[in-house]
Coordinates of C-alpha atoms in Angstrom, one line a residue:
Chain A
X1 CA 16.8 4.8 45.8
X2 CA 20.5 3.9 45.4
X3 CA 20.7 2.5 49.0
X4 CA 16.9 0.5 48.7
X5 CA 18.6 -0.9 45.3
X6 CA 21.9 -1.7 47.6
X7 CA 20.0 -3.6 50.4
X8 CA 18.0 -6.1 47.9
X9 CA 20.0 -9.4 47.4
X10 CA 20.7 -8.6 43.3
X11 CA 24.0 -7.6 42.8
X12 CA 24.4 -4.2 43.2
X13 CA 25.8 -3.0 39.6
X14 CA 22.7 -4.8 37.7
X15 CA 20.0 -2.8 39.4
X16 CA 21.6 0.0 39.4
X17 CA 22.4 -0.4 35.5
X18 CA 18.7 -1.5 35.7
X19 CA 17.2 1.2 37.0
X20 CA 19.3 3.7 35.3
X21 CA 18.2 2.0 31.6
X22 CA 14.5 2.6 33.1
X23 CA 15.0 6.3 34.3
X24 CA 16.5 6.9 31.0
X25 CA 14.1 5.3 28.5
X26 CA 11.2 7.4 30.5
X27 CA 13.4 10.5 29.4
X28 CA 12.3 10.1 26.0
X29 CA 8.8 9.6 26.1
X30 CA 7.8 13.1 25.6
X31 CA 8.9 12.4 22.3
X32 CA 6.2 10.3 21.7
X33 CA 3.5 12.0 23.2
X34 CA 2.4 14.2 20.5
X35 CA 2.2 10.9 17.8
X36 CA 0.5 9.2 20.9
X37 CA -2.5 11.7 21.3
X38 CA -2.6 11.2 17.6
X39 CA -2.5 7.6 17.5
X40 CA -4.8 7.3 20.2
X41 CA -7.4 9.5 18.8
X42 CA -7.4 8.9 15.1
X43 CA -6.4 5.1 15.5
X44 CA -7.4 3.6 18.9
X45 CA -10.2 5.3 19.5
X46 CA -11.9 4.0 16.2
X47 CA -11.0 0.4 17.1
X48 CA -13.0 0.7 20.3
X49 CA -15.3 2.5 19.4
X50 CA -15.9 0.3 16.4
X51 CA -16.3 -3.2 19.4
X52 CA -19.1 -0.6 21.1
X53 CA -20.9 0.0 17.9
X54 CA -21.3 -3.6 16.8
X55 CA -22.8 -4.4 19.4
X56 CA -25.9 -2.0 18.7
X57 CA -28.9 -2.4 16.2
X58 CA -27.8 1.2 14.3
X59 CA -28.9 2.1 11.3
X60 CA -27.4 6.1 10.6
X61 CA -30.6 8.4 11.1
X62 CA -32.4 6.6 13.5
X63 CA -32.5 5.0 17.3
X64 CA -29.7 2.7 18.4
X65 CA -30.7 -0.4 20.4
X66 CA -28.2 -2.4 22.6
X67 CA -28.1 -5.7 21.3
X68 CA -24.8 -7.2 22.6
X69 CA -23.6 -10.3 20.1
X70 CA -26.6 -10.6 17.9
X71 CA -25.0 -9.0 14.9
X72 CA -22.1 -11.7 15.8
X73 CA -24.2 -14.2 15.5
X74 CA -26.5 -12.8 12.4
X75 CA -23.2 -12.5 10.7
X76 CA -22.7 -16.4 11.1
X77 CA -26.1 -17.5 9.9
X78 CA -25.7 -14.4 6.9
X79 CA -25.1 -16.2 3.4
X80 CA -24.3 -13.2 1.2
X81 CA -21.5 -12.7 4.2
X82 CA -20.3 -16.3 3.9
X83 CA -19.7 -15.8 0.5
X84 CA -17.9 -12.8 0.5
X85 CA -15.3 -15.0 2.8
X86 CA -15.0 -17.5 0.5
X87 CA -14.2 -14.9 -2.6
X88 CA -11.9 -13.3 -0.4
X89 CA -10.0 -16.3 0.4
X90 CA -9.9 -17.2 -3.7
X91 CA -8.9 -13.8 -4.4
X92 CA -6.0 -13.6 -1.7
X93 CA -4.4 -17.2 -2.6
X94 CA -4.7 -16.3 -6.5
X95 CA -3.5 -12.6 -5.5
X96 CA -0.4 -14.2 -2.9
X97 CA 0.8 -17.0 -5.0
X98 CA 1.1 -15.3 -8.5
X99 CA 2.9 -11.8 -7.4
X100 CA 5.4 -14.3 -5.2
X101 CA 6.4 -16.5 -8.5
X102 CA 6.4 -13.5 -10.4
X103 CA 7.9 -11.3 -7.7
X104 CA 10.9 -14.2 -7.2
X105 CA 11.2 -14.6 -10.5
X106 CA 11.7 -10.9 -11.5
X107 CA 14.0 -10.7 -8.4
X108 CA 16.5 -13.0 -9.9
X109 CA 16.5 -11.2 -13.3
X110 CA 16.9 -8.1 -11.3
X111 CA 20.0 -9.7 -9.4
X112 CA 21.9 -10.3 -12.4
X113 CA 23.4 -7.4 -14.3
X114 CA 23.0 -6.8 -17.4
X115 CA 22.7 -3.2 -20.0
X116 CA 19.9 -0.4 -18.7
X117 CA 19.3 -2.6 -15.6
X118 CA 18.2 0.7 -13.3
X119 CA 15.8 1.9 -16.3
X120 CA 14.0 -1.5 -16.4
X121 CA 13.8 -1.6 -12.7
X122 CA 12.6 1.9 -12.3
X123 CA 10.0 1.3 -14.9
X124 CA 9.0 -2.3 -13.2
X125 CA 8.3 -0.7 -10.0
X126 CA 5.7 2.4 -11.6
X127 CA 2.7 0.3 -11.3
X128 CA 3.2 0.2 -7.3
X129 CA 3.3 3.4 -7.2
X130 CA 0.8 4.8 -9.8
X131 CA -2.8 6.1 -7.7
X132 CA -4.9 2.6 -7.9
X133 CA -8.4 4.4 -9.0
X134 CA -6.3 6.2 -12.0
X135 CA -4.9 2.6 -13.1
X136 CA -8.2 1.5 -12.5
X137 CA -10.2 3.0 -14.6
X138 CA -7.9 2.5 -17.2
X139 CA -8.1 -1.3 -17.1
X140 CA -11.8 -0.7 -17.0
X141 CA -11.4 0.6 -20.5
X142 CA -8.9 -2.5 -21.9
X143 CA -11.7 -4.8 -20.7
X144 CA -14.6 -3.3 -22.4
X145 CA -15.2 -7.0 -24.7
X146 CA -16.2 -5.7 -27.7
X147 CA -14.1 -2.5 -27.8
X148 CA -11.1 -3.1 -25.1
X149 CA -7.5 -3.2 -26.3
X150 CA -7.4 -6.8 -24.8
X151 CA -9.1 -8.5 -26.7
X152 CA -8.0 -7.1 -30.0
X153 CA -4.6 -8.8 -27.9
X154 CA -6.4 -12.1 -27.6
X155 CA -7.5 -12.1 -30.9
X156 CA -3.8 -11.5 -32.2
X157 CA -2.4 -14.3 -31.0
X158 CA -6.3 -16.5 -31.8
X159 CA -7.8 -16.9 -28.3
X160 CA -11.3 -16.5 -28.0
X161 CA -12.4 -13.1 -26.5
X162 CA -13.1 -13.1 -23.1
X163 CA -16.0 -11.2 -20.9
X164 CA -13.0 -10.1 -18.2
X165 CA -14.8 -8.4 -15.6
X166 CA -18.2 -8.9 -17.2
X167 CA -19.0 -11.8 -16.7
X168 CA -19.1 -14.0 -13.1
X169 CA -16.3 -16.8 -13.5
X170 CA -14.4 -14.5 -15.1
X171 CA -14.4 -11.6 -12.6
X172 CA -12.0 -12.9 -9.9
X173 CA -9.2 -14.0 -12.4
X174 CA -9.2 -10.7 -14.2
X175 CA -9.3 -8.5 -11.0
X176 CA -6.2 -10.5 -9.5
X177 CA -4.2 -10.1 -12.8
X178 CA -5.0 -6.1 -12.1
X179 CA -3.7 -6.9 -8.7
X180 CA -0.7 -8.7 -10.0
X181 CA 0.2 -6.1 -11.9
X182 CA -0.1 -3.3 -9.3
X183 CA 1.7 -5.6 -6.2
X184 CA 4.6 -8.2 -8.1
X185 CA 6.9 -5.1 -7.7
X186 CA 7.0 -4.9 -3.8
X187 CA 7.4 -8.4 -3.8
X188 CA 10.3 -8.2 -6.4
X189 CA 11.9 -5.5 -4.2
X190 CA 11.6 -7.2 -0.9
X191 CA 13.2 -10.5 -2.2
X192 CA 16.1 -8.4 -4.3
X193 CA 16.9 -6.8 -0.9
X194 CA 17.2 -10.5 0.2
X195 CA 19.7 -11.8 -2.6
X196 CA 21.5 -8.3 -2.0
X197 CA 22.3 -9.6 1.4
X198 CA 23.6 -13.0 0.6
X199 CA 26.9 -14.1 0.9
X200 CA 29.3 -15.2 -1.9
X201 CA 31.2 -18.1 -0.7
X202 CA 28.5 -21.1 -0.9
X203 CA 28.2 -20.4 -4.3
X204 CA 31.6 -20.6 -5.2
X205 CA 32.1 -23.5 -2.8
X206 CA 29.1 -25.1 -5.2
X207 CA 31.0 -24.2 -8.3
X208 CA 34.0 -26.1 -7.0
X209 CA 31.8 -29.0 -6.2
X210 CA 30.8 -28.6 -10.1
X211 CA 26.8 -27.9 -9.1
X212 CA 24.7 -26.7 -11.9
X213 CA 22.7 -23.3 -11.8
X214 CA 19.7 -24.9 -10.7
X215 CA 21.5 -27.1 -7.6
X216 CA 22.5 -23.7 -6.5
X217 CA 19.8 -22.4 -6.7
X218 CA 17.7 -25.0 -5.4
X219 CA 20.4 -25.7 -2.2
X220 CA 21.7 -22.4 -1.6
X221 CA 19.6 -19.2 -2.8
X222 CA 15.9 -20.6 -1.9
X223 CA 17.0 -21.5 1.8
X224 CA 18.9 -18.5 2.5
X225 CA 16.4 -16.7 1.1
X226 CA 14.1 -17.8 3.1
X227 CA 13.4 -15.6 5.6
X228 CA 12.7 -12.3 2.9
X229 CA 10.5 -15.2 1.0
X230 CA 8.5 -15.4 4.6
X231 CA 8.2 -11.9 4.9
X232 CA 7.5 -10.7 2.0
X233 CA 4.2 -14.2 1.2
X234 CA 2.9 -12.5 4.9
X235 CA 2.9 -9.0 3.5
X236 CA 1.4 -10.1 0.3
X237 CA -1.0 -11.8 2.0
X238 CA -2.5 -8.7 4.4
X239 CA -2.2 -6.5 1.3
X240 CA -4.2 -8.9 -0.5
X241 CA -6.7 -9.3 1.8
X242 CA -7.2 -5.1 2.2
X243 CA -7.8 -5.0 -1.5
X244 CA -10.6 -2.9 -2.1
X245 CA -9.6 0.2 -4.5
X246 CA -9.3 -1.2 -7.6
X247 CA -12.0 -3.6 -7.2
X248 CA -14.6 -1.3 -6.1
X249 CA -13.6 1.1 -9.0
X250 CA -13.7 -1.8 -11.5
X251 CA -17.0 -3.9 -10.8
X252 CA -17.8 -2.2 -7.2
X253 CA -18.9 -6.3 -6.4
X254 CA -20.4 -7.3 -9.7
X255 CA -21.3 -8.4 -11.6
X256 CA -24.5 -9.1 -9.3
X257 CA -22.5 -10.1 -6.5
X258 CA -19.7 -11.6 -8.3
X259 CA -16.9 -9.7 -7.0
X260 CA -18.3 -9.0 -3.5
X261 CA -15.3 -9.2 -1.2
X262 CA -15.5 -8.9 2.6
X263 CA -14.0 -5.5 2.1
X264 CA -16.9 -4.5 -0.6
X265 CA -19.2 -5.9 1.4
X266 CA -18.1 -4.0 4.3
X267 CA -18.3 -0.6 2.5
X268 CA -21.9 -1.4 1.7
X269 CA -23.3 -2.6 4.4
X270 CA -21.7 0.4 6.4
X271 CA -22.3 3.4 3.5
X272 CA -24.8 2.4 1.3
X273 CA -27.3 0.2 3.7
X274 CA -25.6 2.6 6.4
X275 CA -26.1 -0.4 8.9
X276 CA -23.4 0.6 10.9
X277 CA -23.8 -1.9 13.5
X278 CA -23.4 -4.9 11.4
X279 CA -21.1 -3.7 9.7
X280 CA -18.8 -2.9 13.0
X281 CA -19.2 -6.5 13.5
X282 CA -17.6 -7.4 10.2
X283 CA -14.7 -5.1 11.0
X284 CA -14.2 -6.6 14.3
X285 CA -14.4 -10.5 12.7
X286 CA -12.1 -9.2 9.7
X287 CA -9.7 -7.4 11.9
X288 CA -9.0 -10.4 14.1
X289 CA -8.1 -12.3 11.3
X290 CA -5.7 -9.8 10.2
X291 CA -4.4 -9.6 13.8
X292 CA -3.3 -13.3 13.3
X293 CA -1.7 -12.3 10.6
X294 CA 0.0 -9.5 12.1
X295 CA 1.5 -11.3 15.2
X296 CA 2.5 -13.9 12.4
X297 CA 4.8 -11.3 10.8
X298 CA 6.4 -9.4 14.1
X299 CA 7.1 -13.0 14.8
X300 CA 8.8 -13.4 11.7
X301 CA 10.5 -10.1 11.8
X302 CA 11.9 -10.8 14.7
X303 CA 13.4 -14.3 13.5
X304 CA 14.9 -12.6 10.5
X305 CA 16.6 -10.0 12.6
X306 CA 18.1 -12.9 14.8
X307 CA 19.5 -14.7 11.9
Chain B
X1 CA 34.4 -22.5 -28.7
X2 CA 32.5 -21.4 -31.3
X3 CA 29.3 -23.2 -30.2
X4 CA 30.4 -22.1 -26.2
X5 CA 29.6 -18.3 -27.6
X6 CA 26.2 -19.4 -29.8
X7 CA 25.2 -20.8 -26.6
X8 CA 25.7 -17.7 -24.6
X9 CA 24.1 -15.7 -27.6
X10 CA 21.4 -17.7 -27.2
X11 CA 21.0 -17.8 -23.1
X12 CA 21.8 -14.0 -23.3
X13 CA 19.0 -13.0 -26.0
X14 CA 16.3 -16.0 -23.9
X15 CA 17.2 -14.0 -20.7
X16 CA 16.7 -10.0 -22.7
X17 CA 13.2 -11.7 -23.8
X18 CA 11.9 -12.8 -20.3
X19 CA 13.1 -9.8 -18.6
X20 CA 11.1 -8.0 -21.3
X21 CA 8.0 -9.7 -20.7
X22 CA 8.2 -8.7 -16.9
X23 CA 8.8 -5.4 -17.9
X24 CA 6.3 -4.6 -20.5
X25 CA 3.0 -4.6 -18.6
X26 CA 4.0 -1.9 -16.5
X27 CA 5.2 0.4 -19.5
X28 CA 2.2 -0.7 -22.0
X29 CA -0.9 0.6 -20.0
X30 CA 0.8 3.2 -19.3
X31 CA 1.4 3.9 -22.8
X32 CA -2.1 3.0 -23.4
X33 CA -3.5 5.7 -21.0
X34 CA -1.5 8.1 -22.9
X35 CA -2.2 7.1 -25.7
X36 CA -5.9 7.1 -24.6
X37 CA -6.0 10.8 -23.9
X38 CA -4.3 12.1 -26.9
X39 CA -6.8 10.4 -29.4
X40 CA -10.2 11.7 -30.4
X41 CA -13.6 10.1 -29.2
X42 CA -13.7 8.1 -32.8
X43 CA -9.9 7.2 -33.1
X44 CA -10.6 5.5 -29.2
X45 CA -13.7 3.6 -29.8
X46 CA -12.2 2.3 -33.1
X47 CA -11.6 -1.5 -33.5
X48 CA -9.4 -2.9 -34.1
X49 CA -7.7 0.0 -31.9
X50 CA -5.9 2.8 -32.6
X51 CA -2.6 2.6 -30.9
X52 CA -0.5 6.0 -32.6
X53 CA -2.5 9.0 -32.3
X54 CA -2.5 10.7 -35.4
X55 CA -2.7 13.7 -35.3
X56 CA -2.4 13.7 -31.4
X57 CA -5.0 16.2 -30.0
X58 CA -5.3 18.0 -26.7
X59 CA -8.7 19.2 -26.7
X60 CA -9.4 15.7 -24.2
X61 CA -6.9 17.7 -21.6
X62 CA -9.2 21.1 -22.4
X63 CA -12.4 19.3 -21.3
X64 CA -10.9 18.2 -18.3
X65 CA -9.7 21.2 -17.3
X66 CA -13.0 23.0 -18.6
X67 CA -15.8 21.1 -17.5
X68 CA -15.0 19.1 -14.2
X69 CA -14.5 21.5 -11.4
X70 CA -10.5 19.7 -12.0
X71 CA -8.9 22.5 -10.4
X72 CA -10.7 22.7 -7.6
X73 CA -10.3 19.0 -6.7
X74 CA -6.6 19.1 -7.5
X75 CA -6.3 22.4 -4.9
X76 CA -8.5 19.7 -2.4
X77 CA -5.9 17.0 -3.0
X78 CA -2.9 19.0 -2.7
X79 CA -3.9 20.5 0.7
X80 CA -4.9 17.6 2.0
X81 CA -1.7 15.5 0.7
X82 CA 0.8 18.6 2.1
X83 CA -1.0 19.4 5.6
X84 CA -1.2 15.1 6.3
X85 CA 2.3 14.9 5.5
X86 CA 3.4 17.9 6.9
X87 CA 1.6 16.9 10.5
X88 CA 2.9 13.4 10.5
X89 CA 6.3 14.9 10.2
X90 CA 5.8 17.0 12.6
X91 CA 4.5 14.2 15.2
X92 CA 6.2 11.5 13.6
X93 CA 9.5 12.6 13.6
X94 CA 10.1 12.9 17.2
X95 CA 8.2 9.6 18.1
X96 CA 10.1 7.2 15.9
X97 CA 13.4 8.5 17.6
X98 CA 11.8 8.2 21.0
X99 CA 10.5 4.8 20.2
X100 CA 14.4 3.9 18.7
X101 CA 15.7 5.2 21.7
X102 CA 13.3 3.6 24.5
X103 CA 13.3 0.2 22.3
X104 CA 9.7 0.3 22.7
X105 CA 8.6 -2.9 21.0
X106 CA 4.6 -2.4 21.7
X107 CA 5.0 1.1 20.9
X108 CA 6.2 -0.4 17.4
X109 CA 3.5 -3.2 17.1
X110 CA 1.1 -0.8 17.8
X111 CA 2.1 1.3 14.7
X112 CA 2.4 -1.9 12.8
X113 CA -0.8 -2.8 13.9
X114 CA -2.1 0.2 12.5
X115 CA -0.2 -0.1 9.3
X116 CA -2.0 -3.2 8.5
X117 CA -5.4 -2.7 9.6
X118 CA -7.8 -2.1 6.3
X119 CA -7.9 1.9 5.7
X120 CA -12.0 0.5 5.5
X121 CA -12.4 -0.1 9.5
X122 CA -11.3 3.5 10.9
X123 CA -14.3 5.0 8.6
X124 CA -17.5 3.9 10.0
X125 CA -16.2 5.5 13.5
X126 CA -14.3 8.5 12.3
X127 CA -17.6 9.2 9.8
X128 CA -19.9 9.0 13.3
X129 CA -17.4 10.9 14.6
X130 CA -16.7 13.9 12.2
X131 CA -21.0 14.0 11.6
X132 CA -21.3 14.3 15.4
X133 CA -18.3 17.1 15.6
X134 CA -20.0 18.3 12.3
X135 CA -17.1 19.2 10.5
X136 CA -18.4 17.5 7.6
X137 CA -17.9 19.8 3.9
X138 CA -14.4 20.7 5.2
X139 CA -10.9 19.6 4.4
X140 CA -10.6 19.0 8.2
X141 CA -11.7 15.3 8.6
X142 CA -9.8 14.2 5.6
X143 CA -6.8 15.6 6.2
X144 CA -7.2 14.1 10.0
X145 CA -8.1 10.6 8.5
X146 CA -5.2 10.8 6.1
X147 CA -3.5 11.0 8.8
X148 CA -4.1 7.0 9.6
X149 CA -2.3 6.4 6.9
X150 CA 1.1 8.9 7.1
X151 CA 1.6 8.8 10.7
X152 CA 2.4 5.1 10.9
X153 CA 4.6 5.6 7.6
X154 CA 6.8 8.5 8.6
X155 CA 6.7 6.6 12.3
X156 CA 7.8 3.4 10.7
X157 CA 10.6 4.6 8.7
X158 CA 11.7 7.0 11.2
X159 CA 12.4 3.9 13.6
X160 CA 14.3 2.1 11.6
X161 CA 16.0 4.7 10.4
X162 CA 17.1 6.1 14.1
X163 CA 17.5 2.7 15.5
X164 CA 20.5 2.2 12.4
X165 CA 22.3 5.6 13.8
X166 CA 25.3 5.4 15.5
X167 CA 24.8 6.7 18.9
X168 CA 28.1 8.2 20.2
X169 CA 27.5 11.7 18.7
X170 CA 24.7 12.2 20.6
X171 CA 25.9 10.6 23.6
X172 CA 28.8 13.2 23.3
X173 CA 26.9 15.9 23.0
X174 CA 24.9 14.6 26.5
X175 CA 27.9 14.3 27.4
X176 CA 29.5 18.0 26.9
X177 CA 25.8 19.2 28.8
X178 CA 23.2 19.3 26.0
X179 CA 19.8 18.3 27.0
X180 CA 18.0 15.3 25.2
X181 CA 16.2 17.8 23.0
X182 CA 19.1 19.5 22.3
X183 CA 21.0 16.7 21.1
X184 CA 17.9 15.6 19.0
X185 CA 17.5 18.9 17.8
X186 CA 21.4 19.5 16.5
X187 CA 22.8 16.1 16.4
X188 CA 20.4 13.6 15.8
X189 CA 18.3 15.5 13.1
X190 CA 20.5 16.8 10.8
X191 CA 22.2 13.1 10.9
X192 CA 18.6 11.9 10.1
X193 CA 17.8 14.1 6.7
X194 CA 17.8 10.9 4.6
X195 CA 15.0 9.2 6.4
X196 CA 13.0 12.2 6.5
X197 CA 13.5 12.3 2.7
X198 CA 12.4 9.1 2.9
X199 CA 8.9 9.6 5.0
X200 CA 8.2 12.2 3.1
X201 CA 7.8 10.9 0.0
X202 CA 6.1 7.5 0.4
X203 CA 3.6 9.7 3.1
X204 CA 3.2 12.0 0.6
X205 CA 2.2 9.5 -2.0
X206 CA -0.3 7.4 -0.3
X207 CA -1.9 10.2 0.8
X208 CA -2.2 11.6 -2.8
X209 CA -3.2 8.1 -3.8
X210 CA -5.6 7.8 -0.9
X211 CA -9.0 6.8 -2.3
X212 CA -11.7 5.5 0.2
X213 CA -11.4 7.9 3.2
X214 CA -12.3 11.2 0.4
X215 CA -14.8 8.5 -1.0
X216 CA -16.9 8.7 2.1
X217 CA -15.9 11.4 4.1
X218 CA -15.9 14.2 0.9
X219 CA -18.9 16.3 0.0
X220 CA -19.3 17.8 -3.6
X221 CA -17.1 20.8 -2.8
X222 CA -13.9 18.5 -0.8
X223 CA -13.6 15.8 -3.1
X224 CA -9.9 14.7 -4.0
X225 CA -8.9 14.2 -7.4
X226 CA -9.0 10.0 -6.8
X227 CA -12.5 10.4 -5.9
X228 CA -13.5 13.1 -8.8
X229 CA -12.0 11.3 -11.1
X230 CA -14.0 8.2 -10.0
X231 CA -16.8 10.2 -10.4
X232 CA -16.4 10.3 -13.8
X233 CA -17.1 6.6 -14.5
X234 CA -19.8 6.3 -12.5
X235 CA -21.8 9.4 -13.0
X236 CA -21.5 10.3 -16.2
X237 CA -21.8 9.3 -19.6
X238 CA -18.5 7.2 -20.6
X239 CA -15.8 9.3 -22.9
X240 CA -12.7 7.6 -22.6
X241 CA -10.0 10.3 -23.8
X242 CA -11.5 12.9 -21.1
X243 CA -11.5 10.2 -18.3
X244 CA -7.7 8.9 -19.6
X245 CA -6.4 12.4 -19.7
X246 CA -8.1 13.5 -15.9
X247 CA -6.6 9.5 -14.7
X248 CA -2.8 9.9 -16.0
X249 CA -3.4 14.0 -14.7
X250 CA -4.2 12.5 -11.2
X251 CA -1.4 9.7 -11.5
X252 CA 1.1 11.8 -13.3
X253 CA 2.8 13.7 -9.9
X254 CA 3.4 10.4 -8.3
X255 CA 4.9 8.8 -11.2
X256 CA 7.3 11.6 -11.7
X257 CA 8.2 11.2 -8.2
X258 CA 9.1 8.0 -8.6
X259 CA 11.5 8.4 -11.5
X260 CA 12.9 11.1 -9.4
X261 CA 13.2 9.4 -6.1
X262 CA 13.3 5.9 -7.0
X263 CA 16.5 5.2 -4.9
X264 CA 14.8 6.6 -1.9
X265 CA 11.5 4.8 -2.1
X266 CA 13.1 1.5 -2.6
X267 CA 14.8 1.8 0.6
X268 CA 12.0 2.8 2.7
X269 CA 9.5 0.1 1.3
X270 CA 12.3 -2.9 2.0
X271 CA 13.1 -0.9 5.0
X272 CA 9.4 -0.9 6.4
X273 CA 8.3 -3.3 4.2
X274 CA 4.9 -1.7 4.6
X275 CA 2.7 0.3 2.3
X276 CA -0.5 2.2 2.3
X277 CA -4.0 1.4 3.8

């Protein structure tokens, strides 16, 4: 093998090093084998099997029939799916923008030193770690139109009571409110990590040049923070698209279908109507969207690493 | 000079107020949960609301333990979360090490994609698979499905952790004639203990909090706590006190864990930048 390498026109040292690195790497492959077996059987197998199921007319408990792309064709003509997609986009837009704005504001606040900062930060991240179902139940009680504490609070500041999750036009903003409460802390943490890594010198220079606080935020902090903001933005987008637990627990897609996002639609098709062939087609389409975002995430991550 | 100090005081006060506004929703929801769980049904449905339980009662907690097979479901949750976390550590730590050593970008990408796929999309094939294997009605399908969450967390955290470790010590061990397994076992693994702590805590919390897998895969006897507590809302006459008591009991372990280990959790989440399925 070394003789073969020597016979090649490539510089000897380089190709030797390359071979050695490959062999060296191969020895570590055994470390990955157990995890690879698990990942293939519980993650990759489901992906492939979903593709297979999506090409069938398959209701649980009855015979399956191969139908090719029929499920996909049906999907694009399905108004209920179209509405679910539109609601998902509406929900995602709100559930990305609001936590981003609040999360960046919170990160700037927590970046400053103030008394009890550690305690305040710990409390601030509690919602993120709390069990979503448990918290969703308490929100449900708070949304009660007659007896809920939220309408009482609104009355104290002179705002007329809201129907919260019990009316079609307020249900999605209300669910977004829960999502904002839940996930703003993650945005805050990602941005706070970014702030901690910023250099000090530009600020000193700007101070000497007479820049005020807003100018140095706008022209120094924001551009330097951009990579972190992009990462937080993409993570938030993917998480907002994935939202299921709180929506399912609080409304189950109701009232009517007013909060039926893709995830709820998918769940109902698969496990209420047992229409697993059709539901699998939904998974594939949804997965394609998320995959595109994943590519973006990886690409951004690499770029952030380089800078 | 005096005006300067006044201005400073005012900005400090405004800053303090905005921090209070940011933090208070987090505190108030949990406090309200606690308040609901300590009051009688009469006080809970009073309007205007009663905020401070007077006198506080533990009846709601007694009722939760008395009527809902709560202890069985708590045991199920413990078994599922500990097994799913333990298995994930067993296979995920070496995998993270191998991927970091090999600089296997594609394997890392696969883990990342698994990490961001909605949990719901794994359920149709896994449901069909477990039915075919006749495993439904046991905790096995739930533990296996939770690996979908825990394995990627552990691998992802461990990759970034092992990438950050200096490799000189292991190389010295290899030169001294250790096998790569020995170098991993006796050199890298002890150094990686903080990373393992982070991975364990995150995997456990996200497994404990998971709802959708057990909701689809669990039978009457195999429900985990989030499923059991959700069923209290759906299928029974809603009584606010016991419901809040149960919800608080479900989330209390993770809240305590977060308070105790917030440093590790923050480190893990900002390093991985990813959360549960």
